[in-house]
Tab-separated table of C-alpha atoms and ligand atoms in Angstrom:
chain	number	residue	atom	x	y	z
A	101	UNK	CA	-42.076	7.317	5.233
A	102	UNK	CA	-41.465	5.545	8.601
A	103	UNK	CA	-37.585	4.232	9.266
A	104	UNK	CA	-38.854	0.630	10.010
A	105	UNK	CA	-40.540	-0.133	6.477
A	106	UNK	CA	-38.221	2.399	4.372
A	107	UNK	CA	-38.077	1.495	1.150
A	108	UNK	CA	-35.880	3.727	-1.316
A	109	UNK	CA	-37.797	5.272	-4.741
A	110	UNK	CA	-35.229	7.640	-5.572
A	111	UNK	CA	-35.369	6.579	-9.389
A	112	UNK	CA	-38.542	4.609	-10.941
A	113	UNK	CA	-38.092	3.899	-14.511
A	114	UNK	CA	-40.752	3.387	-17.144
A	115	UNK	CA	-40.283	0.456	-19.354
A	116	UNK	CA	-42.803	-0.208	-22.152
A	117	UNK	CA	-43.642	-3.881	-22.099
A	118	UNK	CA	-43.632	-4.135	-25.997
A	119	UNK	CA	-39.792	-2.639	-26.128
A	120	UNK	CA	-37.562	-5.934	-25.948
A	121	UNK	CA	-34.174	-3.923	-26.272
A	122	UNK	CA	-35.012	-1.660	-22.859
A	123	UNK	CA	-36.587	-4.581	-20.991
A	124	UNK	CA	-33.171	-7.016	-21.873
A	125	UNK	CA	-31.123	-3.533	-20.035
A	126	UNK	CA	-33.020	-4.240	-16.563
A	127	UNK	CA	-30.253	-6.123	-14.940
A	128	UNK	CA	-27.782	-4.033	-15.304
A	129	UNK	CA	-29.270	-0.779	-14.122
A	130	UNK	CA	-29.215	1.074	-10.873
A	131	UNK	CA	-32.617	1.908	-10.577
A	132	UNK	CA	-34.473	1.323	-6.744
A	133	UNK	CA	-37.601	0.707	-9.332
A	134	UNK	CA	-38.606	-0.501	-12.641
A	135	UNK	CA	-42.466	0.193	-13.622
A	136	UNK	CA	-43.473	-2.089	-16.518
A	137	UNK	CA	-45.739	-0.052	-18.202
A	138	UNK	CA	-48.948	-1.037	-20.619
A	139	UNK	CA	-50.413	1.845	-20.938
A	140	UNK	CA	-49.291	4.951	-22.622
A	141	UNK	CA	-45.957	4.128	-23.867
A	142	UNK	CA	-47.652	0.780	-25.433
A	143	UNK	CA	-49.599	1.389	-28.712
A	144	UNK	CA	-53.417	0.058	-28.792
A	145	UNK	CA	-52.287	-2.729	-31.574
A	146	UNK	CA	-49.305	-4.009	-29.090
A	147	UNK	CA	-51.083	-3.822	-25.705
A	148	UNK	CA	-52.166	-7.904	-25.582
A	149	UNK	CA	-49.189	-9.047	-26.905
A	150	UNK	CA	-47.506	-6.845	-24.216
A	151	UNK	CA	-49.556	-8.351	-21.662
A	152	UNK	CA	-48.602	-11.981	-22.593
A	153	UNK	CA	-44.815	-10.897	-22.138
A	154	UNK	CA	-45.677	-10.261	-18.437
A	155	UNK	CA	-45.306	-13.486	-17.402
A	156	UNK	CA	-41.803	-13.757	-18.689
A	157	UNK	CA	-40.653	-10.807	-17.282
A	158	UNK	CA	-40.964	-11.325	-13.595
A	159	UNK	CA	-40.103	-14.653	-14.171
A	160	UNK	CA	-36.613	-13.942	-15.210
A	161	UNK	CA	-36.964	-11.328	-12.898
A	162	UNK	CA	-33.209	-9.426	-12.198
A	163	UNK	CA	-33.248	-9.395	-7.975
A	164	UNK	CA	-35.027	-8.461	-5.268
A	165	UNK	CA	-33.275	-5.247	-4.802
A	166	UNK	CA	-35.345	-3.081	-7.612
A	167	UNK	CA	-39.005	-2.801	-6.951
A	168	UNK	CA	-40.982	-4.068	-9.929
A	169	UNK	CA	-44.378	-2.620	-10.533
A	170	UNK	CA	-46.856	-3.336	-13.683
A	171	UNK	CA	-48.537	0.109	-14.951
A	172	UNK	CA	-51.792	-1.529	-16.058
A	173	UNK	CA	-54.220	0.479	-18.529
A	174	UNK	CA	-56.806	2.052	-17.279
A	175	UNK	CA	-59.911	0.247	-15.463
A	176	UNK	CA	-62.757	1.957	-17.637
A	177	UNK	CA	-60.973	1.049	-20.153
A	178	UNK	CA	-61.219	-2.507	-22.710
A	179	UNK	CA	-57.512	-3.558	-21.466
A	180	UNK	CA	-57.977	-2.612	-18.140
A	181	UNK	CA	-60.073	-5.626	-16.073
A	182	UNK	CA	-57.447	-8.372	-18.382
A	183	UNK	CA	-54.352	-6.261	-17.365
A	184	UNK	CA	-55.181	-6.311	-13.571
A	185	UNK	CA	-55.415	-9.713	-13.305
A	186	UNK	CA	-52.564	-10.700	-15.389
A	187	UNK	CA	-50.285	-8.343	-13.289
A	188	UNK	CA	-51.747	-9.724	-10.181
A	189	UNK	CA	-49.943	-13.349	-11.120
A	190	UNK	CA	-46.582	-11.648	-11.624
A	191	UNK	CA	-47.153	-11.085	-7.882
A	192	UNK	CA	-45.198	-7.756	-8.619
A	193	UNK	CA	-44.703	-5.248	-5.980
A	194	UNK	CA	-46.840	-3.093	-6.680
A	195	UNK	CA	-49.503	-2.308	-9.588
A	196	UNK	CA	-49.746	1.295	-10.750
A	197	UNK	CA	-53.371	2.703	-11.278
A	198	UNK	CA	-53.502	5.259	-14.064
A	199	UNK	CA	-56.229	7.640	-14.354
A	200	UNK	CA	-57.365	7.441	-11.160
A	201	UNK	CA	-60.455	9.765	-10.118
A	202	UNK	CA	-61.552	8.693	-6.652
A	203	UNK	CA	-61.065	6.247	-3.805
A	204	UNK	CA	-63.520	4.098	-5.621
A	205	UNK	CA	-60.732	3.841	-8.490
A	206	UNK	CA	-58.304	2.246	-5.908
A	207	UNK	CA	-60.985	0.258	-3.969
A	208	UNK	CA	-62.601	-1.304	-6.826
A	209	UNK	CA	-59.118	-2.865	-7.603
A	210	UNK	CA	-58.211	-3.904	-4.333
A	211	UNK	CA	-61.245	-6.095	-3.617
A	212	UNK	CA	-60.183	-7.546	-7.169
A	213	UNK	CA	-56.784	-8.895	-5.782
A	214	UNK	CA	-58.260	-9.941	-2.453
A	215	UNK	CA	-60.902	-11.666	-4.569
A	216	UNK	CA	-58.134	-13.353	-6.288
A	217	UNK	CA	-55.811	-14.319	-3.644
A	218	UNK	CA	-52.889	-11.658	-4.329
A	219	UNK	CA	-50.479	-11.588	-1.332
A	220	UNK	CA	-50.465	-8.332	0.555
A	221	UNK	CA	-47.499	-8.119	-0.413
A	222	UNK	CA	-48.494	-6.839	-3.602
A	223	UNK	CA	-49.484	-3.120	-2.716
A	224	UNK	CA	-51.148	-0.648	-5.075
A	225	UNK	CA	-49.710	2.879	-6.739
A	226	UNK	CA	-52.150	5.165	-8.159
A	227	UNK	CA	-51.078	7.879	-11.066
A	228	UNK	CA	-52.310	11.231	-10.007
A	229	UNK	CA	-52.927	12.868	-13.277
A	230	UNK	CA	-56.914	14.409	-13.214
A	231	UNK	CA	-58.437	17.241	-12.404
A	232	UNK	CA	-61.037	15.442	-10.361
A	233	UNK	CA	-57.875	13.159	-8.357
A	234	UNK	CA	-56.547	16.975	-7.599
A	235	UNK	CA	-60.059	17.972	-6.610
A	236	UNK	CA	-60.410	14.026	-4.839
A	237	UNK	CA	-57.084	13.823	-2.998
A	238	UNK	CA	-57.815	14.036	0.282
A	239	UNK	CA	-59.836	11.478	0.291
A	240	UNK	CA	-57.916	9.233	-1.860
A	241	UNK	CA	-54.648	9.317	0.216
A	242	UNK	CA	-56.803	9.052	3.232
A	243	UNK	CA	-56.970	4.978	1.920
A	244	UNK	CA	-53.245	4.905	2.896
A	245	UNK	CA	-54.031	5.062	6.393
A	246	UNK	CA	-55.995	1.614	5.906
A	247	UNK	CA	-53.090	-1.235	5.150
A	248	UNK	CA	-56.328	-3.161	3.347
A	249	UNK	CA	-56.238	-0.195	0.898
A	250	UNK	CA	-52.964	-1.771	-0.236
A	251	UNK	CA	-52.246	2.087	-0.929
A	252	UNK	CA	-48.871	2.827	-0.738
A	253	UNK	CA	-47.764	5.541	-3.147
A	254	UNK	CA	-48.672	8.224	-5.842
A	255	UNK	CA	-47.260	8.937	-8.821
A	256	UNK	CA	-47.328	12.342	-10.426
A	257	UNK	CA	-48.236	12.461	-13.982
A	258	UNK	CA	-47.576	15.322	-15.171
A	259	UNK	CA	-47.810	14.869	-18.881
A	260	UNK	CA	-51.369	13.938	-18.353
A	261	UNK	CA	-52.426	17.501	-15.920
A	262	UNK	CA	-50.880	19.516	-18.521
A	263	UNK	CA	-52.859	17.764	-21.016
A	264	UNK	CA	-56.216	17.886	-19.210
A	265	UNK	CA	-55.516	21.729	-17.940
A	266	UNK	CA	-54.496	23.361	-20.893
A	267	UNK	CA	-51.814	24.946	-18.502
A	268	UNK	CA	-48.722	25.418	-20.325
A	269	UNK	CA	-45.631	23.327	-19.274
A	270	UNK	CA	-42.953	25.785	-18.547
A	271	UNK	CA	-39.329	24.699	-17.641
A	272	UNK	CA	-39.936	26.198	-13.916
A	273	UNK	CA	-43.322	24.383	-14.163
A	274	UNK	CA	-44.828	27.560	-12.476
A	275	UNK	CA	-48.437	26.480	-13.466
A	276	UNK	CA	-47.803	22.835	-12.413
A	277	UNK	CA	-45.840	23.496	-9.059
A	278	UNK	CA	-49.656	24.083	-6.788
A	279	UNK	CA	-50.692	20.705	-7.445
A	280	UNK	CA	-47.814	19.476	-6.960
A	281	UNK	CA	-47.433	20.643	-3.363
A	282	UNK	CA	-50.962	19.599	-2.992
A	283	UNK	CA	-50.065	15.989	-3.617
A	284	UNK	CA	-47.466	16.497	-1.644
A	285	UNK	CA	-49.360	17.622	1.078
A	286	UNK	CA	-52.088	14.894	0.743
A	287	UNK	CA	-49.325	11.904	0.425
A	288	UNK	CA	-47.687	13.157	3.980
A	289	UNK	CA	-51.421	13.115	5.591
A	290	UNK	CA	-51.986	9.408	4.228
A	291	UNK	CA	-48.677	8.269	4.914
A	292	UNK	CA	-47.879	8.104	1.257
A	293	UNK	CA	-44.707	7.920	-0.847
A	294	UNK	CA	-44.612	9.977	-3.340
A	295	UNK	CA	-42.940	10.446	-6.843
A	296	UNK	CA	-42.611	13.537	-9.121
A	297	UNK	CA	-43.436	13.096	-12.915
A	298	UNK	CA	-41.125	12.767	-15.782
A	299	UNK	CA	-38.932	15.030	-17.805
A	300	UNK	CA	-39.308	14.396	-21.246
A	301	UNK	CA	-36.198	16.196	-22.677
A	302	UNK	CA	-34.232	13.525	-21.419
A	303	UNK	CA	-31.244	14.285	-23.785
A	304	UNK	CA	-30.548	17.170	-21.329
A	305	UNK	CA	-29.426	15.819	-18.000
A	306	UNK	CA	-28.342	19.450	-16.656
A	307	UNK	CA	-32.136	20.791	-16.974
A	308	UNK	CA	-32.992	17.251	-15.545
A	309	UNK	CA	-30.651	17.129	-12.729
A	310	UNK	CA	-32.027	21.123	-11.933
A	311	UNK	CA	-35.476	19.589	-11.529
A	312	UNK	CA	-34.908	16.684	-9.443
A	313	UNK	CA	-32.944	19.122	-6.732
A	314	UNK	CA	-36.485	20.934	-6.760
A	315	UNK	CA	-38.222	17.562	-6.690
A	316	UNK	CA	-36.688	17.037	-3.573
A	317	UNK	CA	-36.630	19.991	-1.849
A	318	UNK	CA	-40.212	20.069	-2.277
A	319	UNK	CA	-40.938	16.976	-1.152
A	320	UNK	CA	-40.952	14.762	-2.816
A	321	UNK	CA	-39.154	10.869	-2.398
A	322	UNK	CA	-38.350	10.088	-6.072
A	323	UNK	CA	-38.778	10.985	-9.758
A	324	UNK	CA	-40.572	8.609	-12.100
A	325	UNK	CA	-38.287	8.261	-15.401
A	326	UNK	CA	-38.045	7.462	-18.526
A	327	UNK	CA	-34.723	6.781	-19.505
A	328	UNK	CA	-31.366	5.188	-18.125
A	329	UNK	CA	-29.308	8.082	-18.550
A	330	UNK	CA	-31.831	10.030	-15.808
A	331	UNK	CA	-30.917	7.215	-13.111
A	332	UNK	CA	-27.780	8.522	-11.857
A	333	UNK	CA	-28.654	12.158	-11.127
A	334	UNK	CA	-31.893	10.865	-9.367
A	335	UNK	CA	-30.332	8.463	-6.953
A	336	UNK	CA	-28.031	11.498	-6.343
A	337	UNK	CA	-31.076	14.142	-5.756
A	338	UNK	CA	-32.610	11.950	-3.672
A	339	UNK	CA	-31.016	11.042	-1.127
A	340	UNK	CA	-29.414	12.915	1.775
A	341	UNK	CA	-26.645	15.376	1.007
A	342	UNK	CA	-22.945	14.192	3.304
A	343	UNK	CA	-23.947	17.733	4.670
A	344	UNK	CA	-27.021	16.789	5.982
A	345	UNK	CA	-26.146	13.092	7.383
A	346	UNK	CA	-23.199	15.099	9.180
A	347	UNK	CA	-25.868	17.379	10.899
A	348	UNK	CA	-28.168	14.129	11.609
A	349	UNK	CA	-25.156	12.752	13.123
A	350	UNK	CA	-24.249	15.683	15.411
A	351	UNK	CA	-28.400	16.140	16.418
A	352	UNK	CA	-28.021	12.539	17.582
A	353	UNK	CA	-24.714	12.867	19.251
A	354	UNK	CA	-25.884	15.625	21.594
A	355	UNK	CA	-29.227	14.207	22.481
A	356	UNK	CA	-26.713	11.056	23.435
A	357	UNK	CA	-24.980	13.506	25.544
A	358	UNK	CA	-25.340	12.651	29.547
A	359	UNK	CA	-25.959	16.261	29.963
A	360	UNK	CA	-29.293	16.338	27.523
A	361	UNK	CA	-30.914	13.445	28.948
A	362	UNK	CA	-33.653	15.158	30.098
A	363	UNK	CA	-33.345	18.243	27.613
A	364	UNK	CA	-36.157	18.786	25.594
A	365	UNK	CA	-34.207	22.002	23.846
A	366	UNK	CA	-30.628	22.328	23.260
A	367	UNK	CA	-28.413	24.752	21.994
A	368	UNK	CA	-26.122	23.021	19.394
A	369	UNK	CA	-23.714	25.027	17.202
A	370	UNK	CA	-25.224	28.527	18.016
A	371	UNK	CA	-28.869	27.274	17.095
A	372	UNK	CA	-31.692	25.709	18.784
A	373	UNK	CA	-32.618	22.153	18.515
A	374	UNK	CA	-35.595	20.337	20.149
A	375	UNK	CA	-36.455	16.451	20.163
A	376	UNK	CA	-38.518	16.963	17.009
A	377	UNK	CA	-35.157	17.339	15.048
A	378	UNK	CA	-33.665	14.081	16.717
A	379	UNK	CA	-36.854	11.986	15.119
A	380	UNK	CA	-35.709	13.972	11.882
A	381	UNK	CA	-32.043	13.073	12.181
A	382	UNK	CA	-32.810	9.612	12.822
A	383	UNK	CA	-35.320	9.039	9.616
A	384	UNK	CA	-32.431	11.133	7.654
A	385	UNK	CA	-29.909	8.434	9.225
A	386	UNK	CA	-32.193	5.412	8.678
A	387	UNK	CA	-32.359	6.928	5.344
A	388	UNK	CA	-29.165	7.131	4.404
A	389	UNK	CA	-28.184	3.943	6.063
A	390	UNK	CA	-30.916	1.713	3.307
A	391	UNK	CA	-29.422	3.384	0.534
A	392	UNK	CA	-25.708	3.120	1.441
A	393	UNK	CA	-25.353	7.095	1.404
B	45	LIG	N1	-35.758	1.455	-20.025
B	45	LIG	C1	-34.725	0.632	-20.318
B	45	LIG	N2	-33.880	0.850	-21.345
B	45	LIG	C2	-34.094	1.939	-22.092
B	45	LIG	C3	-35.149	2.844	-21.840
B	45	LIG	C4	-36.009	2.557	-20.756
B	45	LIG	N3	-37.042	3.346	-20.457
B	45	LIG	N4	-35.105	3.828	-22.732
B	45	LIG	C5	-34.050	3.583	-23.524
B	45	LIG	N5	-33.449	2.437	-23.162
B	45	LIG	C6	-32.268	1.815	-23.761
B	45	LIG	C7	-32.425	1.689	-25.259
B	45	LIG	O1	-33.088	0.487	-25.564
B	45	LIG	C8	-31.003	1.705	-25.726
B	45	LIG	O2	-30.484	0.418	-25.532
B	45	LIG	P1	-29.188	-0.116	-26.367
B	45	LIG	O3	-28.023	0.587	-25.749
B	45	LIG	O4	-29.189	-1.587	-26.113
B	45	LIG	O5	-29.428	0.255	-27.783
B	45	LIG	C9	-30.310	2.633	-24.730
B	45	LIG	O6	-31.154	2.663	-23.566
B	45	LIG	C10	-30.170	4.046	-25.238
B	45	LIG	O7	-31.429	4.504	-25.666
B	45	LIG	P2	-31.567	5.759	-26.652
B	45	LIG	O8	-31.144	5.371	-28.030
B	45	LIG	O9	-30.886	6.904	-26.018
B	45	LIG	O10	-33.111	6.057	-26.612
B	45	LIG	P3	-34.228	5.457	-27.557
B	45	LIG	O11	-34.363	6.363	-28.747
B	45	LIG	O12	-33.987	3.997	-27.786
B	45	LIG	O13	-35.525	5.574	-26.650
B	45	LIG	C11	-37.451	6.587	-25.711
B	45	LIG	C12	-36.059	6.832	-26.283
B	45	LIG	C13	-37.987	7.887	-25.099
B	45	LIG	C14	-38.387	6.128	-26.816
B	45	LIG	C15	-37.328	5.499	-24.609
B	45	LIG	O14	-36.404	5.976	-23.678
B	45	LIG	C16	-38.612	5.096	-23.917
B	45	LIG	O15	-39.445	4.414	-24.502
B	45	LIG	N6	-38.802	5.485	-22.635
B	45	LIG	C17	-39.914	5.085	-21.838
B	45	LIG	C18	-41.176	5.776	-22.273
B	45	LIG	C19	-42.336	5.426	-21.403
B	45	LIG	O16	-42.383	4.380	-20.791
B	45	LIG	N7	-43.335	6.323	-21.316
B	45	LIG	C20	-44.483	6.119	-20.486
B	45	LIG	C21	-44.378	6.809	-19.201
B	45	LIG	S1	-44.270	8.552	-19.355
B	46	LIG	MG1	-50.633	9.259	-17.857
């Protein structure tokens, strides 16, 4: 994340294409995200007809304000080539890879929307739900050092690792939690947003609200989601605590100080405090300051 081009994805919510009733709620929800999806949660004997309803949708699109991204279906797959292009004329934010492997999986794309004019605008999100994207992931968030790439963020899809691992999904996610801070890891080196996967019991807010505090203390910028009732608690999770804006504040205040001009370490409140902390404050300020926290 860098303060200039700061962009909140606190809460990213799947809505299936081929569901009328959740797409009509857009408007009137709080989300910084909506992700349009045609893959998984649109059945193989809807997926055209969901594709034709693109169009529509960003054309009555709600605002500016909420990112809108198209999940197309997968590249190798017989939806795949049809969806990319179709999303590419929405001129949506972003389009969300699923399945993606390697950096081949995100290049191949790319030089599909340059080959078809797309603004630049229109970046690219890639799922990371594999084995072989875990084992590739380096590499793959290495593209987000190249603005060409159109990389800008990765998705966790957790659903999908479980499925693929044969790990078993526990409510601490012990098993899951590695690869998590891997991608973690890998989207800080490439200069990558990055969001955590869903949570599927979505009747139970308490259990949800427990894993989005984790979410964010590990890392993480946002939680993809799959229901309205999860947007509240995410917009809270993710964004800075009053507690920490405070101690932003007061970081920036004494660096202000005459005194500290030339300081490179202070003392502030009993503890020490270098310059590193002031870039901190200030992204934690800039932060807080796009989101109206
Ligand atoms: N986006 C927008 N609106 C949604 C929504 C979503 N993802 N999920 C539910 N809603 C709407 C419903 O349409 C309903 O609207 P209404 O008040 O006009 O009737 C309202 O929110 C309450 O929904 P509810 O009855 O609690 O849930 P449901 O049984 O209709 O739907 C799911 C439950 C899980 C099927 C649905 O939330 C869903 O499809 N989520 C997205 C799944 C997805 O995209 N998966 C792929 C990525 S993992
Ligand atoms: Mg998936």
């Amino acid at each position: 994340m860098t303060t200039e081009t700061y962009r909140p994805r606190r809460s990213v919510l799947y809505v299936p294409a081929s569901n009328d009733k959740a797409l009509a709620k857009l408007p009137s929800l709080a989300c910084d995200a909506v992700i349009i999806d045609l893959e998984d949660a649109v059945a193989p004997a809807d997926k055209v007809s969901a594709r034709e309803k693109l169009a529509g949708i960003f054309a009555d699109r709600p605002s500016r304000r909420c990112e809108m991204v198209v999940r197309i279906n997968a590249l190798s797959s017989e939806w795949g080539a049809d969806d990319l292009l179709a999303a590419a004329r929405c001129e949506p934010d972003a389009i969300l890879l699923p399945k993606v492997d390697t950096p081949r999986d995100v290049l191949e794309p790319g030089d599909v929307l340059d080959d078809n004019f797309a603004p630049d605008a229109v970046k690219l999100w890639a799922m990371i739900e594999t084995p072989k994207a875990l084992l590739n992931i380096g590499p793959i968030a290495e593209l987000g050092r190249d603005p060409a790439s159109r990389l800008v963020c990765f998705v966790a899809g957790t659903n999908d690792l479980v499925k693929e691992t044969g790990i078993l999904a526990t409510p601490d996610r012990r098993y899951l939690t590695p690869w998590l801070m891997q991608m973690v890891l890998a989207a800080r080196a490439g200069g990558l947003d990055l969001l955590d996967g869903v949570f599927n019991d979505f009747r139970d807010l308490d259990a949800f609200a427990r894993e989005c505090g984790e979410a964010a203390a590990m890392g993480f910028d946002g939680k993809s989601l799959i229901h309205p009732a999860q947007i509240e608690a995410a917009n809270r999770a993710f964004a800075p605590s009053a507690e920490a804006v405070a101690e932003a504040r007061s970081v920036k205040e004494a660096f202000a100080l005459a005194e500290n001009a030339g300081s490179q370490v202070i003392a502030l409140n009993g503890k020490m405090v270098e310059r590193l902390h002031l870039t901190q404050a200030e992204k934690l300020l800039a932060k807080a300051a796009a989101i109206g926290a």
